[in-house]
Amino acid sequence: AGNAAAEMLRREGYDGDLAMISADDAPPCDRPNLSKDYLAGTAPEDWIPLRSPDFYKENGIDIALNVRATAIDPAGKRVALADGTSRDFDALLIATGAEPIRPSVPGAALPHVHTLRSLADSRAIIRAAAASRRAVVVGASFIGLEVAASLRTRGLEVHVVAPEPRPMERIMGPELGAFIRALHEEHGVVFHLGQTVAAIDAGQVALQSGERLDADLVVAGIGVRPVTDPAEGAGLAMDRGVKVNEYLETSASGIFAAGDVARWPDPHSGEAIRIEHWVVAERQGQTAARNILGARERFDAVPFFWSQHYDVQISYLGHAPAWDTIEVVGDMGAHDCAVRFRRGRKLAALATIFRDRESLETEVAMERATAAPS
């Protein structure tokens, strides 16, 4: 979100000072690839940076890495940083993203237990995988299962532990959940569903059932929490994230939020939602940039994400935390299908496997249905 905003500000002709402040130790990168091809060893590190260092220099974008914003003063228009310095601003975009949740069990802080969010995290898992034979992934989330697929590609024995009866059923429904489980089992992943982790030690993961799994490497993919501390400390309105209006502006004039941290009024579902996906973050960063420059453009893009499992990509359009009916059209086993999630008669979301045209046509139809009157 931050990188997309900086690029859009320059593209729209803004020629003033422009700074990106990041707690990461690497410049903006292709974050989805960190759990997919890069982690699997099938994509080189050259693919990971979004832009070259020269791009930022040529466009006058000052990137401060390894620096965490600790406080925001909306009245004084100043951001305090952990290194003791501060930055003044005329407009501010909060794109602090989210941070992984660690399991709250004994042994979760051991050195062979990892989470995945940053390039440094992905590199650490790759190093650990090179010296490991057996991995346990805690959580059957998008990140968890993408990590499982990547580690299987590297030849590790992989076990997945999760409390739900089917992987990703809460988001994808039982049909796709069963398909995803079968797909991973075809590639050798062993599931321990309806189970939770009780403790982790140097060589094993103990489950609540009493079963013990050998593990040289443990990766937790049990979710993330939005990084809201600076925004909360500034007194900005919160709603399980930073609350923004349809223009992505917070309760403080001149301060915007975008990406995983922002909860916005979604015209398609009629709900205030917060979504932790790449395309949403990128589009919000671009819209926020234009609104910083006075465009007053509402954010009304249809949420979209994709999840890759081996050679199968699942695309998901819309937002359906709950549904009344699910329609499966096509042959899921042949990797050619559409899954429609309806609330009443309204299509709330669409998941497709190798039906990109249908996904794009549905996106256009959903955008037209909520278009602002001209």
Coordinates of C-alpha atoms in Angstrom, one line a residue:
A1 CA 0.0 0.0 0.0
G2 CA 2.8 2.4 0.9
N3 CA 4.8 1.7 -2.2
A4 CA 1.7 2.0 -4.5
A5 CA 0.9 5.3 -2.9
A6 CA 4.4 6.7 -3.3
E7 CA 4.5 5.7 -7.0
M8 CA 1.0 7.2 -7.6
L9 CA 1.9 10.5 -6.0
R10 CA 4.8 10.9 -8.4
R11 CA 2.8 9.7 -11.4
E12 CA 0.1 12.3 -10.6
G13 CA 2.7 15.0 -10.6
Y14 CA 3.4 15.6 -6.9
D15 CA 6.9 17.0 -6.8
G16 CA 7.3 17.8 -3.0
D17 CA 9.2 15.8 -0.4
L18 CA 8.1 12.2 -0.1
A19 CA 9.3 9.7 2.5
M20 CA 8.5 6.1 3.2
I21 CA 9.2 5.0 6.8
S22 CA 9.4 1.2 7.3
A23 CA 10.2 -1.1 10.2
D24 CA 11.3 -3.7 7.7
D25 CA 15.0 -4.2 6.8
A26 CA 14.3 -4.5 3.1
P27 CA 12.7 -2.1 0.6
P28 CA 9.1 -2.9 -0.7
C29 CA 9.0 -6.5 -2.1
D30 CA 6.7 -8.9 -3.7
R31 CA 5.2 -10.1 -0.4
P32 CA 2.9 -12.8 -1.8
N33 CA 5.9 -14.6 -3.4
L34 CA 7.5 -15.0 0.0
S35 CA 5.2 -17.9 0.8
K36 CA 4.9 -19.1 -2.8
D37 CA 7.6 -19.6 -5.5
Y38 CA 10.4 -17.8 -3.6
L39 CA 9.9 -20.0 -0.6
A40 CA 9.6 -23.1 -2.8
G41 CA 12.9 -22.3 -4.4
T42 CA 11.4 -21.9 -7.9
A43 CA 11.8 -18.1 -8.1
P44 CA 15.1 -16.2 -7.8
E45 CA 15.6 -13.4 -5.3
D46 CA 15.9 -11.0 -8.2
W47 CA 12.2 -11.2 -8.6
I48 CA 11.4 -10.1 -5.1
P49 CA 12.1 -6.3 -5.0
L50 CA 9.2 -4.3 -6.4
R51 CA 11.6 -1.6 -7.7
S52 CA 15.3 -1.1 -8.0
P53 CA 17.2 1.2 -5.7
D54 CA 17.7 3.5 -8.7
F55 CA 13.9 3.9 -9.1
Y56 CA 13.5 5.4 -5.7
K57 CA 16.5 7.7 -6.2
E58 CA 15.3 8.9 -9.6
N59 CA 11.8 9.5 -8.3
G60 CA 13.0 11.3 -5.1
I61 CA 11.4 8.8 -2.7
D62 CA 13.3 8.7 0.6
I63 CA 13.1 5.2 2.1
A64 CA 14.0 5.0 5.8
L65 CA 14.4 1.3 6.7
N66 CA 14.7 -0.4 10.1
V67 CA 12.8 2.6 11.6
R68 CA 9.5 2.1 13.4
A69 CA 7.0 5.0 13.8
T70 CA 6.1 5.2 17.5
A71 CA 3.7 8.1 17.7
I72 CA 1.6 10.4 15.5
D73 CA 0.8 14.0 16.4
P74 CA -2.2 14.9 14.2
A75 CA -2.4 18.6 15.4
G76 CA 1.3 19.2 15.1
K77 CA 1.5 17.1 11.9
R78 CA 4.5 15.1 13.1
V79 CA 5.5 11.5 13.3
A80 CA 7.9 10.4 16.1
L81 CA 10.3 7.5 15.2
A82 CA 12.0 4.9 17.4
D83 CA 15.4 6.2 16.7
G84 CA 14.6 9.5 18.5
T85 CA 14.0 11.6 15.4
S86 CA 10.8 12.8 13.9
R87 CA 9.3 13.8 10.6
D88 CA 6.9 16.6 9.8
F89 CA 4.1 16.0 7.3
D90 CA 1.4 17.9 5.4
A91 CA -0.4 14.6 4.6
L92 CA 0.2 11.1 6.1
L93 CA -0.6 7.6 5.0
I94 CA -0.7 4.9 7.6
A95 CA 0.2 1.7 5.9
T96 CA 1.6 -0.2 8.8
G97 CA 0.1 -3.5 7.7
A98 CA -0.2 -6.4 10.1
E99 CA 2.1 -8.7 12.2
P100 CA 1.9 -12.5 12.6
I101 CA 0.3 -14.0 15.7
R102 CA 2.6 -16.5 17.5
P103 CA 1.1 -19.5 19.2
S104 CA 0.6 -18.9 22.9
V105 CA 2.0 -22.3 24.0
P106 CA 5.2 -23.4 25.7
G107 CA 8.1 -23.5 23.3
A108 CA 6.6 -21.0 20.8
A109 CA 9.7 -18.8 21.1
L110 CA 12.2 -21.5 20.3
P111 CA 14.6 -20.7 17.4
H112 CA 13.2 -23.3 15.1
V113 CA 9.7 -21.9 15.4
H114 CA 9.0 -19.3 12.6
T115 CA 6.3 -17.0 11.4
L116 CA 6.2 -15.5 7.9
R117 CA 5.6 -11.9 7.0
S118 CA 8.8 -10.3 5.8
L119 CA 11.6 -11.1 3.4
A120 CA 13.8 -11.7 6.4
D121 CA 11.2 -14.3 7.7
S122 CA 11.2 -16.1 4.3
R123 CA 15.0 -16.2 4.2
A124 CA 15.1 -17.6 7.7
I125 CA 12.6 -20.4 6.8
I126 CA 14.6 -21.2 3.7
R127 CA 17.8 -21.5 5.8
A128 CA 16.0 -23.7 8.3
A129 CA 14.5 -25.9 5.6
A130 CA 17.9 -26.7 4.1
A131 CA 18.9 -28.4 7.4
S132 CA 15.5 -30.0 8.2
R133 CA 13.7 -33.2 7.2
R134 CA 10.3 -32.8 9.0
A135 CA 8.2 -29.7 9.3
V136 CA 5.0 -29.0 11.2
V137 CA 2.8 -26.1 10.0
V138 CA 0.5 -24.7 12.6
G139 CA -2.7 -23.4 11.0
A140 CA -4.4 -24.3 7.7
S141 CA -4.6 -20.7 6.6
F142 CA -3.6 -19.2 3.2
I143 CA -0.1 -18.6 4.5
G144 CA 0.0 -22.0 6.3
L145 CA -1.0 -24.0 3.3
E146 CA 1.2 -22.1 0.9
V147 CA 4.1 -22.7 3.2
A148 CA 3.2 -26.4 3.4
A149 CA 3.2 -26.6 -0.5
S150 CA 6.5 -24.7 -0.7
L151 CA 8.2 -27.0 1.9
R152 CA 6.9 -30.1 0.1
T153 CA 8.4 -28.7 -3.1
R154 CA 11.7 -28.5 -1.2
G155 CA 11.3 -32.2 -0.2
L156 CA 10.5 -31.9 3.4
E157 CA 8.0 -34.1 5.2
V158 CA 5.1 -31.8 6.1
H159 CA 2.3 -32.1 8.7
V160 CA -0.4 -29.5 9.1
V161 CA -2.2 -29.0 12.5
A162 CA -5.4 -27.0 12.5
P163 CA -8.6 -26.9 14.6
E164 CA -11.1 -26.8 11.8
P165 CA -12.6 -29.9 10.1
R166 CA -11.5 -28.8 6.6
P167 CA -8.7 -26.4 5.5
M168 CA -9.9 -22.8 4.8
E169 CA -13.6 -23.9 5.1
R170 CA -14.5 -20.7 7.0
I171 CA -13.6 -18.6 3.9
M172 CA -13.9 -21.1 1.0
G173 CA -16.7 -23.3 2.1
P174 CA -16.8 -27.1 2.6
E175 CA -16.5 -28.1 -1.1
L176 CA -13.4 -26.0 -1.8
G177 CA -12.0 -26.9 1.6
A178 CA -12.3 -30.7 0.8
F179 CA -10.7 -30.0 -2.6
I180 CA -7.7 -28.1 -1.0
R181 CA -7.2 -30.9 1.5
A182 CA -7.2 -33.6 -1.2
L183 CA -4.8 -31.5 -3.4
H184 CA -2.3 -31.2 -0.5
E185 CA -2.7 -34.9 0.4
E186 CA -1.9 -35.8 -3.2
H187 CA 1.4 -34.0 -2.7
G188 CA 2.2 -35.8 0.5
V189 CA 1.0 -33.4 3.2
V190 CA -0.4 -35.1 6.3
F191 CA -3.3 -33.3 8.1
H192 CA -4.1 -33.3 11.8
L193 CA -7.5 -31.5 11.7
G194 CA -9.7 -30.9 14.7
Q195 CA -6.4 -30.6 16.6
T196 CA -4.5 -27.8 18.4
V197 CA -0.9 -27.6 19.6
A198 CA -0.3 -28.0 23.3
A199 CA 3.5 -27.4 23.4
I200 CA 6.6 -27.3 21.3
D201 CA 10.1 -28.6 22.2
A202 CA 13.4 -28.9 20.4
G203 CA 12.4 -31.9 18.3
Q204 CA 8.6 -32.4 18.6
V205 CA 5.2 -30.7 18.6
A206 CA 2.8 -32.1 21.2
L207 CA -0.9 -31.9 20.3
Q208 CA -3.8 -31.5 22.8
S209 CA -4.8 -35.1 21.9
G210 CA -1.5 -36.4 23.3
E211 CA -0.1 -37.2 19.8
R212 CA 3.5 -36.0 19.2
L213 CA 4.9 -35.1 15.9
D214 CA 8.6 -35.0 15.1
A215 CA 9.6 -31.6 13.8
D216 CA 13.0 -30.0 12.9
L217 CA 11.1 -26.9 11.7
V218 CA 7.8 -25.3 12.8
V219 CA 6.0 -22.5 11.0
A220 CA 3.0 -20.9 12.5
G221 CA 0.3 -19.5 10.2
I222 CA -2.5 -18.8 12.6
G223 CA -3.3 -15.3 11.5
V224 CA -2.2 -11.7 11.9
R225 CA -3.2 -8.6 13.8
P226 CA -3.2 -5.1 12.3
V227 CA -0.4 -2.8 13.6
T228 CA -2.5 0.0 15.1
D229 CA -0.4 1.3 18.0
P230 CA 0.6 4.6 16.4
A231 CA -2.9 5.3 15.2
E232 CA -4.5 4.4 18.5
G233 CA -2.0 6.6 20.4
A234 CA -2.9 9.5 18.2
G235 CA -6.6 9.1 19.2
L236 CA -7.8 8.1 15.7
A237 CA -11.1 6.3 15.4
M238 CA -10.7 2.6 15.5
D239 CA -12.8 -0.4 14.5
R240 CA -10.7 -3.6 14.8
G241 CA -8.3 -1.6 12.7
V242 CA -8.0 2.0 11.7
K243 CA -11.4 3.3 10.7
V244 CA -11.5 5.2 7.4
N245 CA -14.3 6.7 5.3
E246 CA -15.0 6.0 1.6
Y247 CA -12.1 8.2 0.7
L248 CA -9.7 6.2 3.0
E249 CA -9.3 9.2 5.3
T250 CA -9.2 8.6 9.0
S251 CA -11.0 10.7 11.7
A252 CA -8.1 13.2 11.5
S253 CA -8.0 15.5 8.5
G254 CA -5.0 14.9 6.2
I255 CA -4.3 11.4 7.6
F256 CA -5.2 8.4 5.5
A257 CA -4.9 4.6 6.0
A258 CA -4.6 1.8 3.5
G259 CA -3.9 -1.9 3.3
D260 CA -4.2 -4.5 6.1
V261 CA -4.6 -1.9 8.8
A262 CA -7.6 -0.1 7.3
R263 CA -11.3 -0.9 7.8
W264 CA -13.4 0.8 5.2
P265 CA -17.1 1.0 4.2
D266 CA -17.4 -1.6 1.3
P267 CA -20.3 -0.6 -1.0
H268 CA -20.6 -4.2 -2.4
S269 CA -21.3 -6.0 0.9
G270 CA -22.7 -3.0 2.7
E271 CA -20.4 -3.7 5.6
A272 CA -17.2 -2.1 7.1
I273 CA -14.5 -4.6 6.2
R274 CA -10.7 -5.0 6.6
I275 CA -9.0 -7.4 4.2
E276 CA -5.4 -8.7 4.3
H277 CA -4.6 -9.1 0.7
W278 CA -2.2 -7.7 -1.8
V279 CA -4.4 -6.4 -4.6
V280 CA -6.7 -4.6 -2.1
A281 CA -3.6 -2.9 -0.4
E282 CA -2.2 -1.9 -3.8
R283 CA -5.4 -0.4 -5.0
Q284 CA -6.1 1.4 -1.7
G285 CA -2.6 2.9 -1.8
Q286 CA -3.2 4.3 -5.2
T287 CA -6.6 5.7 -4.2
A288 CA -5.3 7.2 -1.0
A289 CA -2.5 8.9 -3.0
R290 CA -5.0 10.6 -5.4
N291 CA -7.1 11.7 -2.5
I292 CA -4.1 13.1 -0.7
L293 CA -3.8 15.3 -3.8
G294 CA -7.5 16.3 -3.5
A295 CA -9.2 13.9 -5.9
R296 CA -12.1 12.9 -3.5
E297 CA -12.2 9.5 -5.2
R298 CA -14.1 6.9 -3.2
F299 CA -12.6 3.4 -2.8
D300 CA -15.1 1.0 -4.3
A301 CA -13.0 -1.7 -5.9
V302 CA -14.3 -5.2 -5.5
P303 CA -12.0 -7.1 -3.1
F304 CA -9.8 -9.7 -4.9
F305 CA -7.1 -12.2 -3.9
W306 CA -5.5 -15.4 -5.1
S307 CA -4.0 -18.4 -3.4
Q308 CA -1.5 -20.7 -5.1
H309 CA -1.2 -24.4 -4.1
Y310 CA 1.4 -26.3 -6.3
D311 CA 0.2 -25.8 -9.9
V312 CA -3.4 -24.7 -8.9
Q313 CA -4.3 -21.1 -8.4
I314 CA -7.6 -20.2 -6.7
S315 CA -8.9 -16.7 -7.4
Y316 CA -11.5 -15.2 -5.1
L317 CA -13.6 -12.1 -5.8
G318 CA -15.9 -10.3 -3.4
H319 CA -16.4 -10.7 0.4
A320 CA -18.5 -13.4 2.0
P321 CA -17.8 -14.0 5.7
A322 CA -21.1 -15.8 5.7
W323 CA -23.4 -17.2 3.0
D324 CA -26.8 -18.8 2.5
T325 CA -26.0 -21.1 -0.4
I326 CA -23.0 -22.2 -2.4
E327 CA -23.2 -23.2 -6.1
V328 CA -20.4 -25.2 -7.7
V329 CA -20.3 -25.0 -11.5
G330 CA -17.9 -27.1 -13.5
D331 CA -15.5 -29.9 -12.4
M332 CA -13.4 -29.1 -9.3
G333 CA -11.4 -32.3 -9.8
A334 CA -10.5 -31.3 -13.3
H335 CA -9.3 -27.9 -12.0
D336 CA -12.1 -26.1 -14.0
C337 CA -14.8 -24.6 -11.8
A338 CA -16.6 -21.6 -10.3
V339 CA -17.9 -21.5 -6.8
R340 CA -20.6 -18.9 -6.1
F341 CA -21.4 -17.7 -2.6
R342 CA -24.8 -16.2 -2.3
R343 CA -26.5 -14.3 0.5
G344 CA -30.2 -14.5 -0.4
R345 CA -30.2 -14.0 -4.2
K346 CA -27.2 -11.7 -4.3
L347 CA -23.8 -13.0 -5.4
A348 CA -21.5 -12.1 -2.5
A349 CA -18.3 -13.7 -3.7
L350 CA -17.0 -15.9 -6.5
A351 CA -14.1 -18.4 -6.3
T352 CA -12.7 -19.8 -9.5
I353 CA -10.1 -22.3 -10.6
F354 CA -8.7 -21.5 -14.1
R355 CA -11.8 -19.5 -15.1
D356 CA -10.2 -16.1 -15.2
R357 CA -12.6 -14.7 -17.8
E358 CA -15.6 -15.5 -15.6
S359 CA -13.8 -13.8 -12.6
L360 CA -13.1 -10.7 -14.6
E361 CA -16.6 -10.5 -16.1
T362 CA -18.1 -10.9 -12.6
E363 CA -15.8 -8.2 -11.2
V364 CA -17.0 -5.7 -13.9
A365 CA -20.7 -6.6 -13.1
M366 CA -20.2 -6.1 -9.4
E367 CA -18.5 -2.7 -10.0
R368 CA -21.3 -1.5 -12.2
A369 CA -24.0 -2.6 -9.7
T370 CA -22.5 -0.2 -7.1
A371 CA -21.2 2.6 -9.4
A372 CA -21.9 6.1 -8.1
P373 CA -24.6 7.9 -10.2
S374 CA -23.1 10.2 -12.8

